[in-house]
Short mmCIF file of C-alpha atoms and ligand atoms in Angstrom, two decimals:
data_model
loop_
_atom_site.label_atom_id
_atom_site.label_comp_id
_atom_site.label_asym_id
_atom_site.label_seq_id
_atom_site.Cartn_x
_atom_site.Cartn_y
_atom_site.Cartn_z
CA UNK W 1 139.90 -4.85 -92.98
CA UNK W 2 139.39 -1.61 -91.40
CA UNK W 3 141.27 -0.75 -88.15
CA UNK W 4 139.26 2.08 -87.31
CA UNK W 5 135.98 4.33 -88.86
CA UNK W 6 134.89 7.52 -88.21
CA UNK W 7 131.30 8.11 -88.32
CA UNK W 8 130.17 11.17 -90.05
CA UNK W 9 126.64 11.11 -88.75
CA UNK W 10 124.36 11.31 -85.64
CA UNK W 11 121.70 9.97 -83.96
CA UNK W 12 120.08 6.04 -84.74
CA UNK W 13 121.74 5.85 -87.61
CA UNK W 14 125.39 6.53 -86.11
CA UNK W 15 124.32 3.95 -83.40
CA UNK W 16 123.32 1.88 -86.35
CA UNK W 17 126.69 1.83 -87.88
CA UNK W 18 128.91 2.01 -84.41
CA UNK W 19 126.77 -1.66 -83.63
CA UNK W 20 128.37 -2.93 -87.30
CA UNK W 21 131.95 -1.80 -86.48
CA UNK W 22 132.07 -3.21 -83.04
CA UNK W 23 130.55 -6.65 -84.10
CA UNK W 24 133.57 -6.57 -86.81
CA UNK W 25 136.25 -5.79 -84.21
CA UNK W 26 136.39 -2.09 -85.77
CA UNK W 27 137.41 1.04 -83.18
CA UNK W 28 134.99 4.00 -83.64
CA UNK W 29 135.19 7.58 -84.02
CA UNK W 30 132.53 9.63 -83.29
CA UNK W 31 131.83 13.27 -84.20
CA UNK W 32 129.30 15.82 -83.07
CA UNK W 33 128.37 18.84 -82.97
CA UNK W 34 127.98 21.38 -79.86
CA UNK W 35 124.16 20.10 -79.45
CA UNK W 36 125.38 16.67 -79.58
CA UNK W 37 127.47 16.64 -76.43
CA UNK W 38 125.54 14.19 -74.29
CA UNK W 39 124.06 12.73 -77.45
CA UNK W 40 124.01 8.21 -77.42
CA UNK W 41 126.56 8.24 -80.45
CA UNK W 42 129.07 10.11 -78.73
CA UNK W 43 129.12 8.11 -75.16
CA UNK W 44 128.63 4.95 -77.36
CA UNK W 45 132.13 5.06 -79.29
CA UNK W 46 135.63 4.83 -78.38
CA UNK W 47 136.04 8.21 -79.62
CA UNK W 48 134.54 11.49 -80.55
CA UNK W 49 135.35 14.74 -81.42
CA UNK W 50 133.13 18.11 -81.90
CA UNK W 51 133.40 19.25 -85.30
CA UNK W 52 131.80 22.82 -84.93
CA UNK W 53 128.70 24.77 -83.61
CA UNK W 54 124.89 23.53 -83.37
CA UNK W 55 124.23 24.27 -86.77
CA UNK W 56 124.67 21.25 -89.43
CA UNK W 57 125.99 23.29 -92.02
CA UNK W 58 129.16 23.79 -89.45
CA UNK W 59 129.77 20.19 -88.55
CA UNK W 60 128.08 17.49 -89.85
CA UNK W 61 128.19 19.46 -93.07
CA UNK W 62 131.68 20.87 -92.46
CA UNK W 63 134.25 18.32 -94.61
CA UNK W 64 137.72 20.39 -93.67
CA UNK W 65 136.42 19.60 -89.78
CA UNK W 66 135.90 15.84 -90.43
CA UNK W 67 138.50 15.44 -92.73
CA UNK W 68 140.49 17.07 -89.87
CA UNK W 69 139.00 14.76 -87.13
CA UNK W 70 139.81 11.88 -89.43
CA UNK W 71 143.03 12.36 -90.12
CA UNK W 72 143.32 13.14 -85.93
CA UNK W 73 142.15 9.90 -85.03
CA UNK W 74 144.49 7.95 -87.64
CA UNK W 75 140.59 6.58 -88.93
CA UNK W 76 141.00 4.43 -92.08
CA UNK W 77 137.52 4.86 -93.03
CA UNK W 78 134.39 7.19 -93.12
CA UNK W 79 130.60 6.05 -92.95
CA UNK W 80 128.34 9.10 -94.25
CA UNK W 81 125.23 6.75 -93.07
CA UNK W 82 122.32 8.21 -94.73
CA UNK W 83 121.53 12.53 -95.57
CA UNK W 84 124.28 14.82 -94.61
CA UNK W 85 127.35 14.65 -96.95
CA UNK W 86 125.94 10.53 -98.08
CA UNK W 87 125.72 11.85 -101.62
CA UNK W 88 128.46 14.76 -101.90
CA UNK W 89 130.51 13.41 -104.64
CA UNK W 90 133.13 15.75 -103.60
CA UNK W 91 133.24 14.52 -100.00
CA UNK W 92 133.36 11.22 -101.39
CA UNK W 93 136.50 12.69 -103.63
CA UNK W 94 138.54 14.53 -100.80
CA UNK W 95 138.08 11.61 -98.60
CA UNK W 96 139.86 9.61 -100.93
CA UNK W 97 142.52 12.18 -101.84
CA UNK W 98 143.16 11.77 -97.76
CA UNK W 99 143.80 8.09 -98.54
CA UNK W 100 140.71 7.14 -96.04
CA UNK W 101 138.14 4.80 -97.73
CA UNK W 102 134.78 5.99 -98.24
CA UNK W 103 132.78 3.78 -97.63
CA UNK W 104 130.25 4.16 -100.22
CA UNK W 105 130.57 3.46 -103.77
CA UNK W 106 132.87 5.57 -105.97
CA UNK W 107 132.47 9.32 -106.24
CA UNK W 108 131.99 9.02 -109.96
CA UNK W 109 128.59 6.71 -109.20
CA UNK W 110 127.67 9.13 -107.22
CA UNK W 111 128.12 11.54 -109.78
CA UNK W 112 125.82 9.97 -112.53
CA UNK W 113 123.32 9.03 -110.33
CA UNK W 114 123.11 12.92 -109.02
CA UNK W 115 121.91 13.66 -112.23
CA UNK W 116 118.06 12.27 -112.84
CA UNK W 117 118.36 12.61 -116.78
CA UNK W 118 122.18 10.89 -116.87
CA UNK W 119 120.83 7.91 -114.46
CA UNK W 120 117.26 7.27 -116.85
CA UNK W 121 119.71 7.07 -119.68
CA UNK W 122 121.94 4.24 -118.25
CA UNK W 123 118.99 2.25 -116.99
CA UNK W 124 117.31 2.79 -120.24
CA UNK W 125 120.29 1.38 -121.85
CA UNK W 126 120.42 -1.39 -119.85
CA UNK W 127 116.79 -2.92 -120.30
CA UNK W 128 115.32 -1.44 -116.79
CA UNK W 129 112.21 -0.04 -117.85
CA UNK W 130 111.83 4.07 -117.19
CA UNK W 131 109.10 6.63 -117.04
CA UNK W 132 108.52 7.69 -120.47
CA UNK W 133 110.31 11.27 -120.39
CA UNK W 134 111.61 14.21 -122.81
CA UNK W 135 115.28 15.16 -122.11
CA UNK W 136 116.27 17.64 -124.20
CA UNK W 137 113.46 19.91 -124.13
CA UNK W 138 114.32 23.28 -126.03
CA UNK W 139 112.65 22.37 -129.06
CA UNK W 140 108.37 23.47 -128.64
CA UNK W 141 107.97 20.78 -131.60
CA UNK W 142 109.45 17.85 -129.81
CA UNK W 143 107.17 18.67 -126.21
CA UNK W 144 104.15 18.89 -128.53
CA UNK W 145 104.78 15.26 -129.93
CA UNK W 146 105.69 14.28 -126.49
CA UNK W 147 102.62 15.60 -125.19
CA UNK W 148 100.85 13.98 -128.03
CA UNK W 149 102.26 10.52 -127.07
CA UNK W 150 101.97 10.18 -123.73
CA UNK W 151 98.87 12.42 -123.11
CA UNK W 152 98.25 14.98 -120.38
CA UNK W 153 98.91 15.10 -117.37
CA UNK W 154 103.11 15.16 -117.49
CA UNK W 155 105.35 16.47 -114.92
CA UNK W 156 108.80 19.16 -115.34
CA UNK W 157 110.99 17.52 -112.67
CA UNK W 158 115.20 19.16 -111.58
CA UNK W 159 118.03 16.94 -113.47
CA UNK W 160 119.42 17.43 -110.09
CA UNK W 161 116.67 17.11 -107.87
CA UNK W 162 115.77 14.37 -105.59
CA UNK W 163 112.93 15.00 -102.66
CA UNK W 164 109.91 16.85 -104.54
CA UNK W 165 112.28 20.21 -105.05
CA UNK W 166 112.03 21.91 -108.77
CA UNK W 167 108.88 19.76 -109.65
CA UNK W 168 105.60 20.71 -111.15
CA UNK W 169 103.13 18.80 -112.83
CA UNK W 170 101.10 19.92 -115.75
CA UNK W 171 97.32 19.17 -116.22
CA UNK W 172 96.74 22.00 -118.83
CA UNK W 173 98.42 22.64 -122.04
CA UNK W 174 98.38 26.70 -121.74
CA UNK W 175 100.55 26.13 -118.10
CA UNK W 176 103.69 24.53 -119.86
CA UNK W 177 105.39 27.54 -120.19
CA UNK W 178 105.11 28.90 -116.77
CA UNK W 179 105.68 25.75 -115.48
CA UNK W 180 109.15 24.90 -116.87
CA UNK W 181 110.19 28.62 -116.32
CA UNK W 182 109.65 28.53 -112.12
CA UNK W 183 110.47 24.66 -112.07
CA UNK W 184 113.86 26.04 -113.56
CA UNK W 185 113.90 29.19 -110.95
CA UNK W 186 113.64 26.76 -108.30
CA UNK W 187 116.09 24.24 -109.67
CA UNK W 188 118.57 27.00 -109.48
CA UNK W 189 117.76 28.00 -106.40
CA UNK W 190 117.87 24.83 -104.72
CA UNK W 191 121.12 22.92 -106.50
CA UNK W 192 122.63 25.52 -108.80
CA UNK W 193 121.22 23.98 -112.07
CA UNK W 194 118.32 24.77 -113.85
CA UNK W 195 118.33 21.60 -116.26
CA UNK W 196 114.49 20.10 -115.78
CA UNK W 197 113.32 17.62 -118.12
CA UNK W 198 109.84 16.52 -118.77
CA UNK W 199 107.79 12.74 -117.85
CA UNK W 200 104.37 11.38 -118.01
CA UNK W 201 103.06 11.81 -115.34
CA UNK W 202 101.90 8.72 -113.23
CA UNK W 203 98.47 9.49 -111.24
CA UNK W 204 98.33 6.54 -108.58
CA UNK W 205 101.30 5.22 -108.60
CA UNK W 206 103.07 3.10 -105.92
CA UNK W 207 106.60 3.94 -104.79
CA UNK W 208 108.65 0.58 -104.80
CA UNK W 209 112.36 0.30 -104.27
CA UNK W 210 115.04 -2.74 -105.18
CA UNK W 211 117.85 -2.68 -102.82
CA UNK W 212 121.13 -4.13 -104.45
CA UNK W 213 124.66 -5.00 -102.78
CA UNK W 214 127.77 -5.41 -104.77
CA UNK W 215 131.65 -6.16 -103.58
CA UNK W 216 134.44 -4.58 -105.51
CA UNK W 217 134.78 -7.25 -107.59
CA UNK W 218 131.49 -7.79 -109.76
CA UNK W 219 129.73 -9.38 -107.73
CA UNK W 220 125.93 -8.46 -107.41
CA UNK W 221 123.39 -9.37 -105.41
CA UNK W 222 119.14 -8.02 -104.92
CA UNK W 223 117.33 -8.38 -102.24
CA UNK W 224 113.66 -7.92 -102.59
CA UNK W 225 112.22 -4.43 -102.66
CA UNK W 226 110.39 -2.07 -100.31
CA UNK W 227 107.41 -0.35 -100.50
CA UNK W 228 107.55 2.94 -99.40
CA UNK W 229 104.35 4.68 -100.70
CA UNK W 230 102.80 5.90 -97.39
CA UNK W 231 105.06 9.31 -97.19
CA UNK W 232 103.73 12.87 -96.27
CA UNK W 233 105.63 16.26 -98.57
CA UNK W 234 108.49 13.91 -99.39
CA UNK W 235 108.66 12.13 -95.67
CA UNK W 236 108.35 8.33 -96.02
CA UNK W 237 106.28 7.74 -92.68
CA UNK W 238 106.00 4.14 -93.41
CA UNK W 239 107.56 1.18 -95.31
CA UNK W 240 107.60 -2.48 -95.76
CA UNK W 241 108.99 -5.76 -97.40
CA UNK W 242 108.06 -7.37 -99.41
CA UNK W 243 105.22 -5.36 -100.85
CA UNK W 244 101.81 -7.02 -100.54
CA UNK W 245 100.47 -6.57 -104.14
CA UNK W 246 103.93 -7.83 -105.87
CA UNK W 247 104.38 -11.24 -107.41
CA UNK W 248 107.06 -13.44 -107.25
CA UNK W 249 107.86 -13.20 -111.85
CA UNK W 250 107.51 -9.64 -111.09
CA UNK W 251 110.02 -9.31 -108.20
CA UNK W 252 112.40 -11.88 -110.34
CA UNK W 253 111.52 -9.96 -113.51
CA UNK W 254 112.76 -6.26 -111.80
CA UNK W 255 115.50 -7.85 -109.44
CA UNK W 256 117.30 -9.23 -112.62
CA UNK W 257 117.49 -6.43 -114.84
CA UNK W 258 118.44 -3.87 -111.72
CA UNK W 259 121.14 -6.84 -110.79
CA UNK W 260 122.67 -6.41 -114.78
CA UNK W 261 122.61 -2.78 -114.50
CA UNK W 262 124.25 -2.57 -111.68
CA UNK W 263 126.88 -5.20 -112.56
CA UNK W 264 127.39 -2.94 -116.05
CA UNK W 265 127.85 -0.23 -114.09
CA UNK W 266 130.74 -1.49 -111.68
CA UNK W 267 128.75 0.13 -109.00
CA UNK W 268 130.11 -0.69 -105.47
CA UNK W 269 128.24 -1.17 -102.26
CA UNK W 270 124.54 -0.78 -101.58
CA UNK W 271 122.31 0.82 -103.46
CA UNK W 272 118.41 1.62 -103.78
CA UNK W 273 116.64 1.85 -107.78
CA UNK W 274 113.36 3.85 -106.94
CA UNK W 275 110.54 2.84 -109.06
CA UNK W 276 107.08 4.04 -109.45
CA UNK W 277 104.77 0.79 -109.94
CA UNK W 278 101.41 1.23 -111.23
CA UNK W 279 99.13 -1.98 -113.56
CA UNK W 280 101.80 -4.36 -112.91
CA UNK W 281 104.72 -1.98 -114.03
CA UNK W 282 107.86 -0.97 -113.15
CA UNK W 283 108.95 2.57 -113.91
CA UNK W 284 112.93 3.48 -112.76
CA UNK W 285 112.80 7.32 -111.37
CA UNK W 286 116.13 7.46 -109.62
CA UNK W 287 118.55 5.40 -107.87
CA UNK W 288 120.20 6.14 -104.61
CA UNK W 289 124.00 6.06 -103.60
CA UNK W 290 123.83 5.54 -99.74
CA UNK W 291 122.36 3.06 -96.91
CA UNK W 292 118.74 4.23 -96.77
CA UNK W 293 116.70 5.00 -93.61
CA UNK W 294 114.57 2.11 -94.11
CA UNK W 295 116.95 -0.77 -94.92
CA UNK W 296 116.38 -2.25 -91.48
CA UNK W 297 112.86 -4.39 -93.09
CA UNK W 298 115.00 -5.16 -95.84
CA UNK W 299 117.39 -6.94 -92.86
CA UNK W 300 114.38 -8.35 -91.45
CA UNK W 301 113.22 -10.40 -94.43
CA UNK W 302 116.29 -11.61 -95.47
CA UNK W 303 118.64 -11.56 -92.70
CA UNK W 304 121.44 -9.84 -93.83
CA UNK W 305 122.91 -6.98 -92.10
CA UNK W 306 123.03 -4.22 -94.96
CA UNK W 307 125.82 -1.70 -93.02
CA UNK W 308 128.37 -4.76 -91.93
CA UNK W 309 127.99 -6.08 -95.62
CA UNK W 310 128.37 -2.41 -96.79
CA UNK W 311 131.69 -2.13 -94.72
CA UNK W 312 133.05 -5.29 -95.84
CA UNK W 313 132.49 -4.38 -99.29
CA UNK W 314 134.27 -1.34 -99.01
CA UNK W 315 137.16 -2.82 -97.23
CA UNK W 316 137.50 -4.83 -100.65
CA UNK W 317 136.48 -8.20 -99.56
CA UNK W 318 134.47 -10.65 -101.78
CA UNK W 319 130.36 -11.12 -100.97
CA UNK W 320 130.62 -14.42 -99.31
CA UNK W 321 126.08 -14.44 -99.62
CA UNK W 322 125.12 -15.57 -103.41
CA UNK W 323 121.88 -14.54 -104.69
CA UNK W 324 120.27 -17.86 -103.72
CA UNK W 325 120.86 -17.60 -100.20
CA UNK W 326 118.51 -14.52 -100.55
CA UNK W 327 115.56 -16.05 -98.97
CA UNK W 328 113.23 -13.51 -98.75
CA UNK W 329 111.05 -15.06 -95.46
CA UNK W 330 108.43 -13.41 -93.53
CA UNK W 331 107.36 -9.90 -93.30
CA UNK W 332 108.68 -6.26 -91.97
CA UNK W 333 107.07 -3.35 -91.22
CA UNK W 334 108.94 0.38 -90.01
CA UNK W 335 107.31 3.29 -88.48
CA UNK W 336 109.43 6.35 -88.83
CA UNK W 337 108.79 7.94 -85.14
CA UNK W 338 108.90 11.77 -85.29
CA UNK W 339 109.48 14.46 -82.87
CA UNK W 340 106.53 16.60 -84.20
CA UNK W 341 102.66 17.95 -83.89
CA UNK W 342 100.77 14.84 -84.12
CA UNK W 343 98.26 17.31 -86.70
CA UNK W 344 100.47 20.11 -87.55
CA UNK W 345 103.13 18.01 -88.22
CA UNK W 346 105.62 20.77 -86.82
CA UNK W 347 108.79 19.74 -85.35
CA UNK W 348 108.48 19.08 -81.16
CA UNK W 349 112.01 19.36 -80.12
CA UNK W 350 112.44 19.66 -76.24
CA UNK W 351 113.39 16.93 -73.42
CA UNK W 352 112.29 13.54 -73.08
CA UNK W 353 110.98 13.39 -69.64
CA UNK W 354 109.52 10.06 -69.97
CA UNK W 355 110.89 6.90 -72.00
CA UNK W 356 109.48 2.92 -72.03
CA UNK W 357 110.35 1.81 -75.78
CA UNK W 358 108.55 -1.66 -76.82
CA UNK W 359 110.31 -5.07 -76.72
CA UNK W 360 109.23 -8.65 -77.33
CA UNK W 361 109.74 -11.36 -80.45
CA UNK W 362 109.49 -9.70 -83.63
CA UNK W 363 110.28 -6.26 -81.97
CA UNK W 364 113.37 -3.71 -83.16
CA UNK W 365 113.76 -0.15 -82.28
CA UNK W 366 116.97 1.83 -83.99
CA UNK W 367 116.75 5.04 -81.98
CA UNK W 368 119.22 6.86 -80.09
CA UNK W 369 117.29 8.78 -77.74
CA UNK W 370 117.21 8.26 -73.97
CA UNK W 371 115.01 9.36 -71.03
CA UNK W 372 116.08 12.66 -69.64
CA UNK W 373 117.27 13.36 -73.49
CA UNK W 374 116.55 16.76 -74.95
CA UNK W 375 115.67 16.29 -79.21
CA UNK W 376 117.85 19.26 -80.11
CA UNK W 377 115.71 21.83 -82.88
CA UNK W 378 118.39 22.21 -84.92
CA UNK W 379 118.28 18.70 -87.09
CA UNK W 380 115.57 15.80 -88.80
CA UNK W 381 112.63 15.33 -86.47
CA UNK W 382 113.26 11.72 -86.72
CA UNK W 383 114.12 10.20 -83.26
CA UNK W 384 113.53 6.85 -84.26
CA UNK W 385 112.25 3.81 -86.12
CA UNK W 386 110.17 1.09 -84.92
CA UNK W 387 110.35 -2.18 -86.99
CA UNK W 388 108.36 -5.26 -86.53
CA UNK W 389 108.90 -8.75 -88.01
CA UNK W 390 106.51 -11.79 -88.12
CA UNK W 391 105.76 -14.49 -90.34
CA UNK W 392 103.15 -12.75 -92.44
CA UNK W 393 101.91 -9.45 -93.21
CA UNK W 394 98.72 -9.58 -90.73
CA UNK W 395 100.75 -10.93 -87.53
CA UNK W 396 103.43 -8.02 -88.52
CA UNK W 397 100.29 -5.67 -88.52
CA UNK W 398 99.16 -7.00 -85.43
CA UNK W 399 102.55 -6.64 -83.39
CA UNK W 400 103.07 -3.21 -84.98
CA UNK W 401 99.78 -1.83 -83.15
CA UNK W 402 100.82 -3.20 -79.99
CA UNK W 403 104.20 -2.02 -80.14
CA UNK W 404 103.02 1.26 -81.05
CA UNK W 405 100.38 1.16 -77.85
CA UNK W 406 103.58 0.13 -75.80
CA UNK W 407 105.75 2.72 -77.02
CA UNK W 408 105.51 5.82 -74.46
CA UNK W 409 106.79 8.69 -75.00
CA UNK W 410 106.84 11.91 -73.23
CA UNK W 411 107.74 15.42 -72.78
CA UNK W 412 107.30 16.23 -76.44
CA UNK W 413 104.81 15.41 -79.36
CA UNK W 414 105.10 12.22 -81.43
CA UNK W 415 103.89 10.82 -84.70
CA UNK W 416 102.62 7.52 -82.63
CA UNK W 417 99.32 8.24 -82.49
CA UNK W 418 99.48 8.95 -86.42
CA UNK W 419 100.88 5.76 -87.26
CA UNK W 420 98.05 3.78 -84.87
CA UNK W 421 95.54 5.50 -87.38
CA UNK W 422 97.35 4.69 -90.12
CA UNK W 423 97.81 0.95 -89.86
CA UNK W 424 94.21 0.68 -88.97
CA UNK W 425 92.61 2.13 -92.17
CA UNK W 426 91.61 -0.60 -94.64
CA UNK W 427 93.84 0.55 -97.38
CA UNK W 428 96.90 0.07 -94.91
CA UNK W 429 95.43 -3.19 -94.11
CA UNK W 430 94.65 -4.51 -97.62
CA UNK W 431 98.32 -3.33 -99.06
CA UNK W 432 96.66 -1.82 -102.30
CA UNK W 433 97.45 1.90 -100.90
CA UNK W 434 99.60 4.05 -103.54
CA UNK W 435 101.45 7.32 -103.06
CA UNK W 436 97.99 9.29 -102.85
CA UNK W 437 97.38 7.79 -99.20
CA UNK W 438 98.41 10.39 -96.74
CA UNK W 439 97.06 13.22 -99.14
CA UNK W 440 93.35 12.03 -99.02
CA UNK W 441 93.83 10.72 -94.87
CA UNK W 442 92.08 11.76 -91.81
C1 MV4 M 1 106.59 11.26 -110.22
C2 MV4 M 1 105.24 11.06 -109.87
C3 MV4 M 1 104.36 10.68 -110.85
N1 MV4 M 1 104.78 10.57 -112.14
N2 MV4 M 1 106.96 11.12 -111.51
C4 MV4 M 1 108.12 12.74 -105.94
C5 MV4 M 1 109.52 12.81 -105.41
C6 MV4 M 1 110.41 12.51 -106.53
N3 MV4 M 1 111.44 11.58 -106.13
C7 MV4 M 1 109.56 11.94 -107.60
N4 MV4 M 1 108.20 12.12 -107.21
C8 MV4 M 1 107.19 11.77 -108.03
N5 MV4 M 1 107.52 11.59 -109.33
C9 MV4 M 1 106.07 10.79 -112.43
N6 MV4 M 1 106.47 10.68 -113.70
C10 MV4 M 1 104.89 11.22 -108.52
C11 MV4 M 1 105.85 11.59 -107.61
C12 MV4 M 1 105.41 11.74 -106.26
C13 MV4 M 1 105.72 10.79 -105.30
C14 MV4 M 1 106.53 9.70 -105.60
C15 MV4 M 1 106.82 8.75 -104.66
C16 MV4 M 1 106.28 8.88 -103.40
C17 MV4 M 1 105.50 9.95 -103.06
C18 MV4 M 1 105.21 10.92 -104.01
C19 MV4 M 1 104.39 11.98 -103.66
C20 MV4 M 1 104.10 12.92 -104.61
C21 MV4 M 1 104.61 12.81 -105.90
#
């Protein structure tokens, strides 16, 4: 078992993780940047070192200064927690050239699954259904058959993309061209390769996710999926498990063939298969190689704690949970709180002069802000997460609004207000909202 872990992270998600190691008997490291001084994460461990100026690109960005702080603190292990260097496969690499665990699954999973076109390929070869696509796409003749199976409208997406970047979707034959040519420009821009590939495009689609665990020794569990179609450019504002309009065959159905997959695979630790879902289908877009920002709902329903699970795996011991004691009971519900215009949506970064978070059954905030706190400008407007549990989807409703009515804060702008509205429309309320929501709100 570890001795000690360094955290390469900040705010809720670096208290997340430095709750895991303590409740394991694991010493902490914390690092932080030069905003970060009087940041929660840094009084909150048994250790911390700066890593570099304000700017994430020179410290939480900066390997030879964690790698550095690492080997410092004589830590045996290094939690990316979620953005940041989470899916640098050579981060993942060095760490383990500095004979410090990652603790992650192996740089050469995070490899594949960096690449859209290379991850489609292994799901498709494994059974898990994918959006019909067009790889290799320098023949005219084979996009004018594609186009002639799946029908207009289809969408030029980045091999290495991820988050909306070196996408464009197609509605009209004449705009191929043009389209693959600037998808390409930006691909280049944005991750240094310009390999796009082509799918049919889904119109009203709902983004649902299967969150997997596996131990270093084959052993792979599911548990239950997420429904995270109420985002904004990108942003997931809001998830929840399970999703309302899922069945049980089709949760068993999905949940198997991810669980073979995986196991094929050898794939250690967690990991997230992103679907689009739309007439009672599953289509596998992408899968993700870190703890997501929304896996707390996921804990909720089945109560299993994702990041001590995650370090145990990593520290090579055997998953002691078997997929029947994944009871999927009761419902979650997160609200990602932001730091930002409630209408603009701009960031709001500034001091908190105010603070009364909510409490009560059925009640979890994973935030690392404090009254007096000032949200520094120069990272993720995210300041927190408010999840809510109850026995069904309506009570979890019902305690999310007054939560959200409890929750005050002030000094700067909040999403809150956005999220009361949100809840309250009668597509929230019914479940049967796709990834269209926020585009077509107010
Ligand atoms: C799609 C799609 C429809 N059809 N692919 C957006 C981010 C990237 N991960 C994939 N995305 C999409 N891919 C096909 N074939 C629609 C989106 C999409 C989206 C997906 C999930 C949640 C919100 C979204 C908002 C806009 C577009």
């Amino acid at each position: 078992m570890f001795k000690k872990i360094l955290i390469a992270n900040r705010g809720e998600i670096a208290l997340r993780i430095l709750r895991a190691c303590r409740e394991l008997g694991i010493k902490t490291v914390a690092i932080h940047s030069e905003a970060d001084e009087s940041a929660m994460h840094v009084r909150m461990a048994d250790e911390s070192i700066c890593v570099g100026p304000s700017s994430a690109q020179s410290s939480y960005l900066n390997i030879p200064a964690i790698i550095t702080a690492a080997t410092l603190t004589n830590a045996d292990g290094i939690h990316p927690g979620y953005g940041f260097l989470s899916e640098n496969q050579r981060f993942a690499e060095i760490i383990e050239e500095h004979n410090i665990k990652f603790i992650g699954p192996h740089s050469s999973h995070i490899k594949i699954m960096g690449n859209k076109i290379d991850a489609k390929k292994i799901m498709d070869d494994n059974n898990v259904p994918t959006v019909p696509g067009l790889n290799d796409i320098s023949n005219k003749k084979d996009i004018d058959n594609f186009i002639n199976k799946v029908q207009l409208p289809i969408i030029v997406k980045a091999a290495s993309g991820g988050g909306g970047k070196g996408m464009r979707v197609i509605t009209d034959y004449d705009d191929i061209n043009n389209a693959i040519n600037s998808a390409k420009a930006e691909a280049k821009k944005s991750f240094n390769d310009d390999k796009v590939y082509l799918e049919k495009f889904l119109i009203t689609p709902k983004h649902i996710e299967i969150q997997i665990l596996a131990d270093s020794q084959g052993n792979v569990i599911t548990l239950g999926e997420r429904d995270c179609s109420i985002q904004r450019k990108h942003q997931k504002l809001i998830e929840e498990s399970p999703s309302e309009i899922l069945s049980n065959e089709k949760r068993e159905e999905i949940s198997l063939l991810c669980k073979k997959a995986v196991s094929s695979l050898g794939y250690e630790g967690v990991g997230t298969l992103e679907f689009l879902y739309e007439n009672n289908n599953f289509y596998f877009m992408e899968m993700n190689t870190r703890l997501q920002v929304e896996h707390p709902v996921t804990e909720m329903v089945t109560g299993i704690d994702l990041v001590k699970q995650q370090i145990l795996a990593a520290s090579g011991e055997k998953l002691t949970i078997s997929q029947r004691d994944v009871q999927l009971k009761g419902h979650s519900i997160e609200c990602r709180i932001n730091a930002e215009h409630p209408e603009s949506f701009i960031p709001s970064p500034g001091k908190i002069t105010q603070y009364h978070q909510p409490g009560g059954l059925g009640i979890r905030v994973d935030s690392a802000v404090y009254q007096g706190y000032s949200v520094p400008s120069h990272y993720d407007s995210m300041i927190g997460k408010l999840i809510t549990y109850a026995d069904n989807r309506q009570e979890c409703i019902a305690k999310m609004k007054r939560a959200l009515e409890e929750y005050i804060i002030m000094g700067i702008n909040t999403n809150i207000q956005l999220h009361q509205k949100i809840i309250m429309t009668k597509e929230f309320q019914s479940g049967k909202y796709d990834i269209n929501f926020m585009s077509t709100f107010n």
